PDB file of C-alpha atoms in Angstrom:
ATOM      1  CA  MET A   1     157.132 216.049 122.214  1.00 92.00           C
ATOM      2  CA  ALA A   2     157.487 216.230 125.959  1.00 97.00           C
ATOM      3  CA  THR A   3     155.887 213.881 128.263  1.00 98.00           C
ATOM      4  CA  LEU A   4     153.252 215.555 130.575  1.00 98.00           C
ATOM      5  CA  ILE A   5     153.733 215.635 134.241  1.00 98.00           C
ATOM      6  CA  ASP A   6     150.567 215.063 135.427  1.00 98.00           C
ATOM      7  CA  GLY A   7     150.429 216.579 138.948  1.00 98.00           C
ATOM      8  CA  ALA A   8     146.807 216.139 139.371  1.00 97.00           C
ATOM      9  CA  ALA A   9     147.287 212.420 139.358  1.00 98.00           C
ATOM     10  CA  SER A  10     150.464 212.565 141.484  1.00 98.00           C
ATOM     11  CA  ALA A  11     148.345 214.503 143.975  1.00 97.00           C
ATOM     12  CA  ARG A  12     145.504 212.109 144.024  1.00 96.00           C
ATOM     13  CA  ARG A  13     147.907 209.109 144.747  1.00 97.00           C
ATOM     14  CA  LEU A  14     149.642 211.360 147.462  1.00 97.00           C
ATOM     15  CA  ARG A  15     146.518 212.089 149.223  1.00 96.00           C
ATOM     16  CA  ALA A  16     145.221 208.499 149.217  1.00 96.00           C
ATOM     17  CA  GLU A  17     148.340 207.557 151.013  1.00 97.00           C
ATOM     18  CA  ILE A  18     147.962 210.404 153.444  1.00 97.00           C
ATOM     19  CA  ALA A  19     144.252 209.196 154.134  1.00 96.00           C
ATOM     20  CA  ASP A  20     145.472 205.848 154.959  1.00 96.00           C
ATOM     21  CA  ARG A  21     148.191 207.098 157.353  1.00 97.00           C
ATOM     22  CA  ALA A  22     145.719 209.644 159.087  1.00 96.00           C
ATOM     23  CA  SER A  23     143.274 206.688 159.695  1.00 96.00           C
ATOM     24  CA  SER A  24     146.087 204.861 161.376  1.00 96.00           C
ATOM     25  CA  LEU A  25     146.211 207.690 164.082  1.00 96.00           C
ATOM     26  CA  ALA A  26     142.708 206.779 165.144  1.00 91.00           C
ATOM     27  CA  ALA A  27     144.371 204.009 167.465  1.00 92.00           C
ATOM     28  CA  PHE A  28     145.880 206.799 169.599  1.00 95.00           C
ATOM     29  CA  GLY A  29     142.766 208.788 169.479  1.00 95.00           C
ATOM     30  CA  VAL A  30     144.365 211.562 167.241  1.00 97.00           C
ATOM     31  CA  VAL A  31     142.711 213.182 164.210  1.00 97.00           C
ATOM     32  CA  PRO A  32     145.043 215.490 162.327  1.00 97.00           C
ATOM     33  CA  GLY A  33     143.663 218.998 162.611  1.00 97.00           C
ATOM     34  CA  LEU A  34     144.422 221.886 160.169  1.00 97.00           C
ATOM     35  CA  ALA A  35     143.375 225.286 161.010  1.00 96.00           C
ATOM     36  CA  VAL A  36     143.316 227.808 158.050  1.00 95.00           C
ATOM     37  CA  VAL A  37     142.958 231.550 158.897  1.00 96.00           C
ATOM     38  CA  LEU A  38     141.382 233.834 156.351  1.00 95.00           C
ATOM     39  CA  VAL A  39     141.487 237.664 156.860  1.00 96.00           C
ATOM     40  CA  GLY A  40     139.377 239.665 154.629  1.00 94.00           C
ATOM     41  CA  ASP A  41     137.580 238.617 151.554  1.00 85.00           C
ATOM     42  CA  ASP A  42     140.029 238.394 148.774  1.00 79.00           C
ATOM     43  CA  PRO A  43     138.205 236.178 146.048  1.00 78.00           C
ATOM     44  CA  ALA A  44     141.146 234.052 144.953  1.00 76.00           C
ATOM     45  CA  SER A  45     142.188 233.513 148.711  1.00 80.00           C
ATOM     46  CA  ALA A  46     138.758 232.377 149.425  1.00 79.00           C
ATOM     47  CA  VAL A  47     138.628 229.625 146.828  1.00 80.00           C
ATOM     48  CA  TYR A  48     141.967 228.385 147.686  1.00 81.00           C
ATOM     49  CA  VAL A  49     140.921 228.222 151.487  1.00 82.00           C
ATOM     50  CA  ARG A  50     137.789 226.332 150.511  1.00 85.00           C
ATOM     51  CA  ASN A  51     139.909 223.862 148.488  1.00 85.00           C
ATOM     52  CA  LYS A  52     142.188 223.184 151.506  1.00 85.00           C
ATOM     53  CA  GLU A  53     139.471 222.660 153.903  1.00 86.00           C
ATOM     54  CA  LYS A  54     137.640 220.216 151.478  1.00 88.00           C
ATOM     55  CA  ALA A  55     140.729 218.467 150.686  1.00 90.00           C
ATOM     56  CA  SER A  56     141.763 218.076 154.491  1.00 91.00           C
ATOM     57  CA  ARG A  57     138.311 216.520 155.233  1.00 90.00           C
ATOM     58  CA  GLU A  58     138.591 214.151 152.161  1.00 91.00           C
ATOM     59  CA  ALA A  59     141.816 213.023 153.621  1.00 91.00           C
ATOM     60  CA  GLY A  60     140.318 212.142 157.092  1.00 92.00           C
ATOM     61  CA  MET A  61     141.605 215.316 158.726  1.00 95.00           C
ATOM     62  CA  ARG A  62     139.777 217.992 160.854  1.00 93.00           C
ATOM     63  CA  GLY A  63     139.622 221.001 158.494  1.00 90.00           C
ATOM     64  CA  GLU A  64     138.792 224.262 160.246  1.00 90.00           C
ATOM     65  CA  THR A  65     138.391 227.733 158.451  1.00 93.00           C
ATOM     66  CA  ILE A  66     138.436 230.650 160.776  1.00 95.00           C
ATOM     67  CA  ARG A  67     137.296 233.758 158.662  1.00 95.00           C
ATOM     68  CA  LEU A  68     138.129 237.218 159.985  1.00 97.00           C
ATOM     69  CA  ALA A  69     137.130 240.597 158.919  1.00 96.00           C
ATOM     70  CA  ALA A  70     139.417 242.897 156.727  1.00 96.00           C
ATOM     71  CA  ASP A  71     139.913 245.347 159.601  1.00 97.00           C
ATOM     72  CA  THR A  72     140.846 242.637 162.075  1.00 98.00           C
ATOM     73  CA  SER A  73     143.775 244.087 163.948  1.00 98.00           C
ATOM     74  CA  GLN A  74     147.177 242.580 164.036  1.00 98.00           C
ATOM     75  CA  ALA A  75     146.917 242.044 167.915  1.00 98.00           C
ATOM     76  CA  GLU A  76     143.783 240.081 167.493  1.00 98.00           C
ATOM     77  CA  LEU A  77     145.221 237.795 164.761  1.00 98.00           C
ATOM     78  CA  LEU A  78     148.188 237.322 166.875  1.00 98.00           C
ATOM     79  CA  ALA A  79     146.005 236.408 169.761  1.00 98.00           C
ATOM     80  CA  LEU A  80     144.358 233.955 167.589  1.00 98.00           C
ATOM     81  CA  VAL A  81     147.464 232.267 166.651  1.00 98.00           C
ATOM     82  CA  ASP A  82     148.596 231.917 170.317  1.00 98.00           C
ATOM     83  CA  ARG A  83     145.250 230.159 170.970  1.00 98.00           C
ATOM     84  CA  LEU A  84     145.834 227.685 167.901  1.00 98.00           C
ATOM     85  CA  ASN A  85     149.305 227.036 169.016  1.00 98.00           C
ATOM     86  CA  ALA A  86     147.957 226.029 172.520  1.00 98.00           C
ATOM     87  CA  ASP A  87     145.254 223.781 170.986  1.00 98.00           C
ATOM     88  CA  SER A  88     146.316 220.281 171.334  1.00 96.00           C
ATOM     89  CA  GLY A  89     143.693 219.205 168.653  1.00 96.00           C
ATOM     90  CA  ILE A  90     145.333 221.445 165.811  1.00 98.00           C
ATOM     91  CA  HIS A  91     148.437 220.175 164.374  1.00 98.00           C
ATOM     92  CA  GLY A  92     148.946 222.709 161.567  1.00 98.00           C
ATOM     93  CA  ILE A  93     148.110 226.382 161.122  1.00 98.00           C
ATOM     94  CA  LEU A  94     148.058 228.056 158.086  1.00 96.00           C
ATOM     95  CA  VAL A  95     147.270 231.955 157.876  1.00 96.00           C
ATOM     96  CA  GLN A  96     146.507 232.708 154.489  1.00 94.00           C
ATOM     97  CA  LEU A  97     148.592 235.231 152.633  1.00 92.00           C
ATOM     98  CA  PRO A  98     148.338 238.167 151.449  1.00 92.00           C
ATOM     99  CA  LEU A  99     147.118 239.823 154.551  1.00 96.00           C
ATOM    100  CA  PRO A 100     145.600 243.310 154.737  1.00 96.00           C
ATOM    101  CA  ALA A 101     148.234 245.983 154.364  1.00 96.00           C
ATOM    102  CA  HIS A 102     147.700 247.147 158.085  1.00 97.00           C
ATOM    103  CA  ILE A 103     149.109 243.678 159.214  1.00 98.00           C
ATOM    104  CA  ASP A 104     152.822 242.572 159.381  1.00 98.00           C
ATOM    105  CA  ALA A 105     152.878 239.231 157.562  1.00 97.00           C
ATOM    106  CA  GLY A 106     156.266 238.460 159.143  1.00 97.00           C
ATOM    107  CA  ALA A 107     155.091 239.054 162.653  1.00 98.00           C
ATOM    108  CA  VAL A 108     152.271 236.605 162.120  1.00 98.00           C
ATOM    109  CA  ILE A 109     154.627 233.953 160.510  1.00 98.00           C
ATOM    110  CA  HIS A 110     156.874 234.197 163.393  1.00 98.00           C
ATOM    111  CA  ARG A 111     154.327 233.748 166.058  1.00 98.00           C
ATOM    112  CA  ILE A 112     153.084 230.232 164.758  1.00 98.00           C
ATOM    113  CA  SER A 113     154.889 227.451 166.442  1.00 98.00           C
ATOM    114  CA  PRO A 114     157.302 225.898 164.222  1.00 98.00           C
ATOM    115  CA  ALA A 115     155.955 222.514 165.097  1.00 98.00           C
ATOM    116  CA  LYS A 116     152.565 223.608 163.819  1.00 98.00           C
ATOM    117  CA  ASP A 117     153.826 225.883 160.698  1.00 98.00           C
ATOM    118  CA  VAL A 118     152.855 223.302 157.890  1.00 98.00           C
ATOM    119  CA  ASP A 119     153.326 226.049 155.415  1.00 97.00           C
ATOM    120  CA  GLY A 120     156.937 225.990 156.141  1.00 98.00           C
ATOM    121  CA  PHE A 121     157.456 229.552 156.419  1.00 98.00           C
ATOM    122  CA  HIS A 122     158.819 230.379 159.945  1.00 98.00           C
ATOM    123  CA  PRO A 123     162.459 230.932 160.113  1.00 98.00           C
ATOM    124  CA  VAL A 124     163.078 227.820 162.196  1.00 98.00           C
ATOM    125  CA  ASN A 125     161.670 225.709 159.398  1.00 98.00           C
ATOM    126  CA  ALA A 126     163.417 227.713 156.640  1.00 98.00           C
ATOM    127  CA  GLY A 127     166.768 227.089 158.606  1.00 98.00           C
ATOM    128  CA  ARG A 128     166.276 223.454 158.979  1.00 98.00           C
ATOM    129  CA  VAL A 129     165.389 223.056 155.380  1.00 98.00           C
ATOM    130  CA  LEU A 130     168.743 225.065 154.613  1.00 97.00           C
ATOM    131  CA  ILE A 131     170.894 222.655 156.393  1.00 98.00           C
ATOM    132  CA  GLY A 132     169.051 219.579 155.434  1.00 97.00           C
ATOM    133  CA  ASP A 133     167.405 218.795 158.711  1.00 98.00           C
ATOM    134  CA  PRO A 134     164.521 216.475 157.971  1.00 96.00           C
ATOM    135  CA  THR A 135     162.605 217.754 160.967  1.00 97.00           C
ATOM    136  CA  GLY A 136     161.874 220.940 159.166  1.00 98.00           C
ATOM    137  CA  PHE A 137     158.724 221.577 157.159  1.00 98.00           C
ATOM    138  CA  ALA A 138     159.626 222.515 153.604  1.00 98.00           C
ATOM    139  CA  PRO A 139     157.095 225.180 151.941  1.00 98.00           C
ATOM    140  CA  CYS A 140     154.545 223.003 150.048  1.00 97.00           C
ATOM    141  CA  THR A 141     155.197 224.251 146.606  1.00 98.00           C
ATOM    142  CA  PRO A 142     158.984 223.254 146.545  1.00 98.00           C
ATOM    143  CA  ALA A 143     158.296 220.231 148.321  1.00 98.00           C
ATOM    144  CA  GLY A 144     155.673 219.278 145.582  1.00 98.00           C
ATOM    145  CA  VAL A 145     158.081 219.910 142.885  1.00 98.00           C
ATOM    146  CA  MET A 146     160.602 217.596 144.461  1.00 98.00           C
ATOM    147  CA  HIS A 147     158.073 215.025 144.622  1.00 98.00           C
ATOM    148  CA  LEU A 148     157.186 215.322 141.073  1.00 98.00           C
ATOM    149  CA  LEU A 149     160.785 214.826 139.972  1.00 98.00           C
ATOM    150  CA  THR A 150     161.143 211.876 142.019  1.00 98.00           C
ATOM    151  CA  GLU A 151     157.952 210.339 140.894  1.00 98.00           C
ATOM    152  CA  TYR A 152     158.681 210.904 137.343  1.00 98.00           C
ATOM    153  CA  GLY A 153     162.463 209.391 137.743  1.00 98.00           C
ATOM    154  CA  VAL A 154     164.172 212.877 136.904  1.00 98.00           C
ATOM    155  CA  THR A 155     167.881 212.398 137.493  1.00 98.00           C
ATOM    156  CA  THR A 156     169.054 215.340 139.590  1.00 98.00           C
ATOM    157  CA  ARG A 157     172.544 214.061 140.651  1.00 98.00           C
ATOM    158  CA  GLY A 158     174.917 216.215 138.849  1.00 98.00           C
ATOM    159  CA  ALA A 159     172.226 218.100 136.909  1.00 98.00           C
ATOM    160  CA  HIS A 160     172.240 221.815 136.324  1.00 98.00           C
ATOM    161  CA  ALA A 161     168.992 223.327 137.780  1.00 98.00           C
ATOM    162  CA  VAL A 162     168.051 226.718 137.153  1.00 98.00           C
ATOM    163  CA  VAL A 163     165.371 228.204 139.394  1.00 98.00           C
ATOM    164  CA  ILE A 164     163.800 231.562 137.994  1.00 98.00           C
ATOM    165  CA  GLY A 165     162.669 233.313 141.038  1.00 98.00           C
ATOM    166  CA  ARG A 166     164.013 234.016 144.587  1.00 98.00           C
ATOM    167  CA  SER A 167     160.974 234.407 146.779  1.00 97.00           C
ATOM    168  CA  ASN A 168     160.879 233.026 150.192  1.00 96.00           C
ATOM    169  CA  ILE A 169     157.956 230.891 149.211  1.00 96.00           C
ATOM    170  CA  VAL A 170     159.245 229.107 146.318  1.00 98.00           C
ATOM    171  CA  GLY A 171     162.581 230.269 144.850  1.00 98.00           C
ATOM    172  CA  LYS A 172     165.161 230.087 147.962  1.00 98.00           C
ATOM    173  CA  PRO A 173     163.732 226.969 149.465  1.00 98.00           C
ATOM    174  CA  MET A 174     163.477 225.427 145.908  1.00 98.00           C
ATOM    175  CA  ALA A 175     167.292 226.124 145.575  1.00 98.00           C
ATOM    176  CA  ALA A 176     167.877 224.700 148.959  1.00 98.00           C
ATOM    177  CA  LEU A 177     166.053 221.394 148.413  1.00 98.00           C
ATOM    178  CA  LEU A 178     167.874 220.868 145.163  1.00 98.00           C
ATOM    179  CA  VAL A 179     171.375 221.306 146.527  1.00 98.00           C
ATOM    180  CA  GLN A 180     170.981 218.783 149.638  1.00 98.00           C
ATOM    181  CA  ALA A 181     172.934 215.666 149.695  1.00 97.00           C
ATOM    182  CA  GLY A 182     171.146 213.004 147.866  1.00 97.00           C
ATOM    183  CA  VAL A 183     169.668 215.195 145.389  1.00 98.00           C
ATOM    184  CA  ASP A 184     172.989 216.718 144.246  1.00 98.00           C
ATOM    185  CA  ALA A 185     172.039 219.245 141.862  1.00 98.00           C
ATOM    186  CA  THR A 186     173.860 222.274 140.734  1.00 98.00           C
ATOM    187  CA  VAL A 187     171.741 225.151 141.180  1.00 98.00           C
ATOM    188  CA  THR A 188     171.617 228.511 139.623  1.00 98.00           C
ATOM    189  CA  VAL A 189     169.119 231.072 140.705  1.00 98.00           C
ATOM    190  CA  CYS A 190     167.881 233.915 138.476  1.00 98.00           C
ATOM    191  CA  HIS A 191     165.930 236.735 139.211  1.00 96.00           C
ATOM    192  CA  SER A 192     164.681 240.066 138.071  1.00 93.00           C
ATOM    193  CA  ARG A 193     168.162 241.397 138.120  1.00 95.00           C
ATOM    194  CA  THR A 194     169.743 238.654 136.198  1.00 97.00           C
ATOM    195  CA  THR A 195     171.531 239.463 133.034  1.00 96.00           C
ATOM    196  CA  SER A 196     171.133 237.195 130.029  1.00 95.00           C
ATOM    197  CA  LEU A 197     168.368 235.012 131.539  1.00 98.00           C
ATOM    198  CA  ALA A 198     168.246 233.004 128.222  1.00 98.00           C
ATOM    199  CA  LEU A 199     171.760 232.085 128.647  1.00 98.00           C
ATOM    200  CA  HIS A 200     171.518 230.593 131.938  1.00 98.00           C
ATOM    201  CA  VAL A 201     168.323 228.893 131.176  1.00 98.00           C
ATOM    202  CA  ARG A 202     169.951 227.265 127.847  1.00 98.00           C
ATOM    203  CA  ALA A 203     172.556 225.599 130.181  1.00 98.00           C
ATOM    204  CA  ALA A 204     169.794 223.972 132.372  1.00 98.00           C
ATOM    205  CA  ASP A 205     168.909 220.344 132.480  1.00 98.00           C
ATOM    206  CA  ILE A 206     165.901 221.189 134.972  1.00 99.00           C
ATOM    207  CA  VAL A 207     164.154 224.501 134.620  1.00 98.00           C
ATOM    208  CA  ILE A 208     161.749 225.742 137.387  1.00 98.00           C
ATOM    209  CA  ALA A 209     160.066 228.884 136.567  1.00 98.00           C
ATOM    210  CA  ALA A 210     158.425 230.833 139.401  1.00 98.00           C
ATOM    211  CA  VAL A 211     158.333 234.453 138.792  1.00 96.00           C
ATOM    212  CA  GLY A 212     154.534 235.102 137.851  1.00 94.00           C
ATOM    213  CA  GLN A 213     155.183 236.602 134.402  1.00 96.00           C
ATOM    214  CA  PRO A 214     153.360 234.918 131.644  1.00 96.00           C
ATOM    215  CA  ASN A 215     155.176 233.081 128.927  1.00 95.00           C
ATOM    216  CA  LEU A 216     158.439 234.283 130.247  1.00 97.00           C
ATOM    217  CA  VAL A 217     160.425 231.066 129.080  1.00 98.00           C
ATOM    218  CA  ARG A 218     160.282 230.301 125.454  1.00 98.00           C
ATOM    219  CA  ALA A 219     161.154 227.446 123.776  1.00 98.00           C
ATOM    220  CA  ALA A 220     164.396 228.912 122.079  1.00 98.00           C
ATOM    221  CA  MET A 221     165.439 229.378 125.627  1.00 98.00           C
ATOM    222  CA  LEU A 222     165.500 225.567 126.434  1.00 98.00           C
ATOM    223  CA  LYS A 223     168.288 223.064 125.994  1.00 98.00           C
ATOM    224  CA  PRO A 224     166.738 220.192 123.983  1.00 98.00           C
ATOM    225  CA  GLY A 225     165.543 217.630 126.370  1.00 98.00           C
ATOM    226  CA  ALA A 226     165.390 219.671 129.464  1.00 98.00           C
ATOM    227  CA  VAL A 227     162.892 218.967 132.089  1.00 98.00           C
ATOM    228  CA  VAL A 228     160.598 222.016 132.630  1.00 98.00           C
ATOM    229  CA  ILE A 229     158.564 222.703 135.891  1.00 98.00           C
ATOM    230  CA  ASP A 230     156.241 225.804 135.563  1.00 98.00           C
ATOM    231  CA  VAL A 231     155.063 227.012 138.863  1.00 98.00           C
ATOM    232  CA  GLY A 232     153.646 230.263 137.445  1.00 96.00           C
ATOM    233  CA  MET A 233     149.908 230.751 137.705  1.00 91.00           C
ATOM    234  CA  ASN A 234     148.790 233.765 135.687  1.00 90.00           C
ATOM    235  CA  ARG A 235     145.574 235.086 134.414  1.00 87.00           C
ATOM    236  CA  VAL A 236     145.569 236.535 130.734  1.00 88.00           C
ATOM    237  CA  ALA A 237     142.823 238.044 128.760  1.00 86.00           C
ATOM    238  CA  ASP A 238     140.784 235.711 126.580  1.00 85.00           C
ATOM    239  CA  PRO A 239     137.570 237.092 125.234  1.00 87.00           C
ATOM    240  CA  ASP A 240     136.713 233.398 123.804  1.00 84.00           C
ATOM    241  CA  ARG A 241     136.090 232.426 127.500  1.00 87.00           C
ATOM    242  CA  GLU A 242     132.915 233.069 129.298  1.00 84.00           C
ATOM    243  CA  SER A 243     135.271 234.192 132.361  1.00 85.00           C
ATOM    244  CA  GLY A 244     137.196 236.638 130.106  1.00 84.00           C
ATOM    245  CA  TYR A 245     140.525 235.066 130.675  1.00 84.00           C
ATOM    246  CA  ARG A 246     142.551 231.910 131.019  1.00 88.00           C
ATOM    247  CA  LEU A 247     145.306 230.523 132.959  1.00 89.00           C
ATOM    248  CA  VAL A 248     148.836 230.230 131.828  1.00 93.00           C
ATOM    249  CA  GLY A 249     152.059 229.509 133.626  1.00 96.00           C
ATOM    250  CA  ASP A 250     155.486 231.227 133.109  1.00 98.00           C
ATOM    251  CA  VAL A 251     156.478 229.075 130.499  1.00 98.00           C
ATOM    252  CA  ALA A 252     155.261 229.410 126.797  1.00 98.00           C
ATOM    253  CA  PHE A 253     153.697 225.722 126.998  1.00 98.00           C
ATOM    254  CA  GLU A 254     152.812 224.708 123.406  1.00 97.00           C
ATOM    255  CA  GLU A 255     156.256 225.608 122.060  1.00 98.00           C
ATOM    256  CA  ALA A 256     158.159 224.392 125.070  1.00 98.00           C
ATOM    257  CA  ARG A 257     156.634 221.017 124.923  1.00 98.00           C
ATOM    258  CA  GLU A 258     158.189 220.674 121.582  1.00 98.00           C
ATOM    259  CA  VAL A 259     161.779 220.843 122.918  1.00 98.00           C
ATOM    260  CA  ALA A 260     161.390 219.652 126.635  1.00 98.00           C
ATOM    261  CA  SER A 261     161.523 216.016 127.816  1.00 98.00           C
ATOM    262  CA  LEU A 262     158.970 216.454 130.462  1.00 98.00           C
ATOM    263  CA  ILE A 263     156.869 219.428 131.189  1.00 98.00           C
ATOM    264  CA  THR A 264     154.170 220.521 133.744  1.00 98.00           C
ATOM    265  CA  PRO A 265     150.912 222.136 132.344  1.00 97.00           C
ATOM    266  CA  VAL A 266     149.150 224.934 133.863  1.00 96.00           C
ATOM    267  CA  PRO A 267     146.825 224.154 135.354  1.00 93.00           C
ATOM    268  CA  GLY A 268     147.170 220.621 136.554  1.00 95.00           C
ATOM    269  CA  GLY A 269     150.934 220.527 136.981  1.00 97.00           C
ATOM    270  CA  VAL A 270     152.446 221.970 140.250  1.00 97.00           C
ATOM    271  CA  GLY A 271     149.320 223.414 141.699  1.00 94.00           C
ATOM    272  CA  PRO A 272     147.442 220.163 143.013  1.00 95.00           C
ATOM    273  CA  MET A 273     150.671 219.121 144.468  1.00 97.00           C
ATOM    274  CA  THR A 274     150.902 222.118 146.866  1.00 95.00           C
ATOM    275  CA  ILE A 275     147.670 221.281 148.696  1.00 95.00           C
ATOM    276  CA  ALA A 276     148.553 217.790 148.702  1.00 97.00           C
ATOM    277  CA  MET A 277     151.977 218.494 150.368  1.00 98.00           C
ATOM    278  CA  LEU A 278     150.098 220.864 152.929  1.00 97.00           C
ATOM    279  CA  LEU A 279     148.101 217.874 153.947  1.00 97.00           C
ATOM    280  CA  ARG A 280     151.322 215.632 154.142  1.00 98.00           C
ATOM    281  CA  ASN A 281     152.882 218.419 156.468  1.00 98.00           C
ATOM    282  CA  THR A 282     149.881 218.374 158.668  1.00 98.00           C
ATOM    283  CA  LEU A 283     149.934 214.543 158.946  1.00 98.00           C
ATOM    284  CA  ILE A 284     153.475 214.349 159.805  1.00 98.00           C
ATOM    285  CA  ALA A 285     152.909 217.220 162.443  1.00 98.00           C
ATOM    286  CA  ALA A 286     150.128 215.012 164.135  1.00 98.00           C
ATOM    287  CA  GLU A 287     152.241 211.759 163.674  1.00 98.00           C
ATOM    288  CA  ARG A 288     155.079 213.494 165.808  1.00 98.00           C
ATOM    289  CA  THR A 289     152.732 214.115 168.535  1.00 97.00           C
ATOM    290  CA  VAL A 290     152.351 210.342 169.216  1.00 94.00           C
ATOM    291  CA  ALA A 291     155.866 209.221 168.179  1.00 76.00           C
TER     292      ALA A 291
END
């Protein structure tokens, strides 16, 4: 039976550390500021944004949420980003994705100053992460996964890690972080065009699933003793619940925990770490202004 990786507990510990470091900036007259921009009224995005604002305030930061109508033009959004870039009281800028279809998300991401891109999506930060430059902000979810691997003493040097998914938000930066000197994993990236997925997963010491397909990874695909990190967050119908659904990951959890050595649950695994790493990136951005 696998040991559970308690991401919620790890996130609480990290957020307490962040709060301590944030309070020390008061001597310099600095309060870390995070601006979150929400365009439209997507319910899931709205909940996530509220959680980010609450978490930033609990960490002693200034959390500001800017809500814009769904018909806000791209030019108006870019002008807002420019104002936030110029605001010395804002150290981190996050524009919540997805954006309405008429707005080019890439143009918005490119407009955010790399020094305030605490989501880690700007090409400058992506490049820095790829080459192992520690000044680059890594995307929060892959960074959170790395934190969990370290905290739970997972040996990455020489390990074979299989990343399922090649998104710019998780899959690609996850692979980049795992191959860096000092981490030293050998990485295989699988995706929707990969043939014989089970064959690749079976060879993995560490499996990181991030594709958004419920229960894609089955126990029979896993090497006994593998470390399993489930980034997936999927709603599946459940008539026994008042909501009518339940959340599951990309891994068939109950059967996989019988084979794995360590495994993240969904929810309560990687998810809480994403917001914690966002706060950490914002803190670092603020600390750099007084360094």
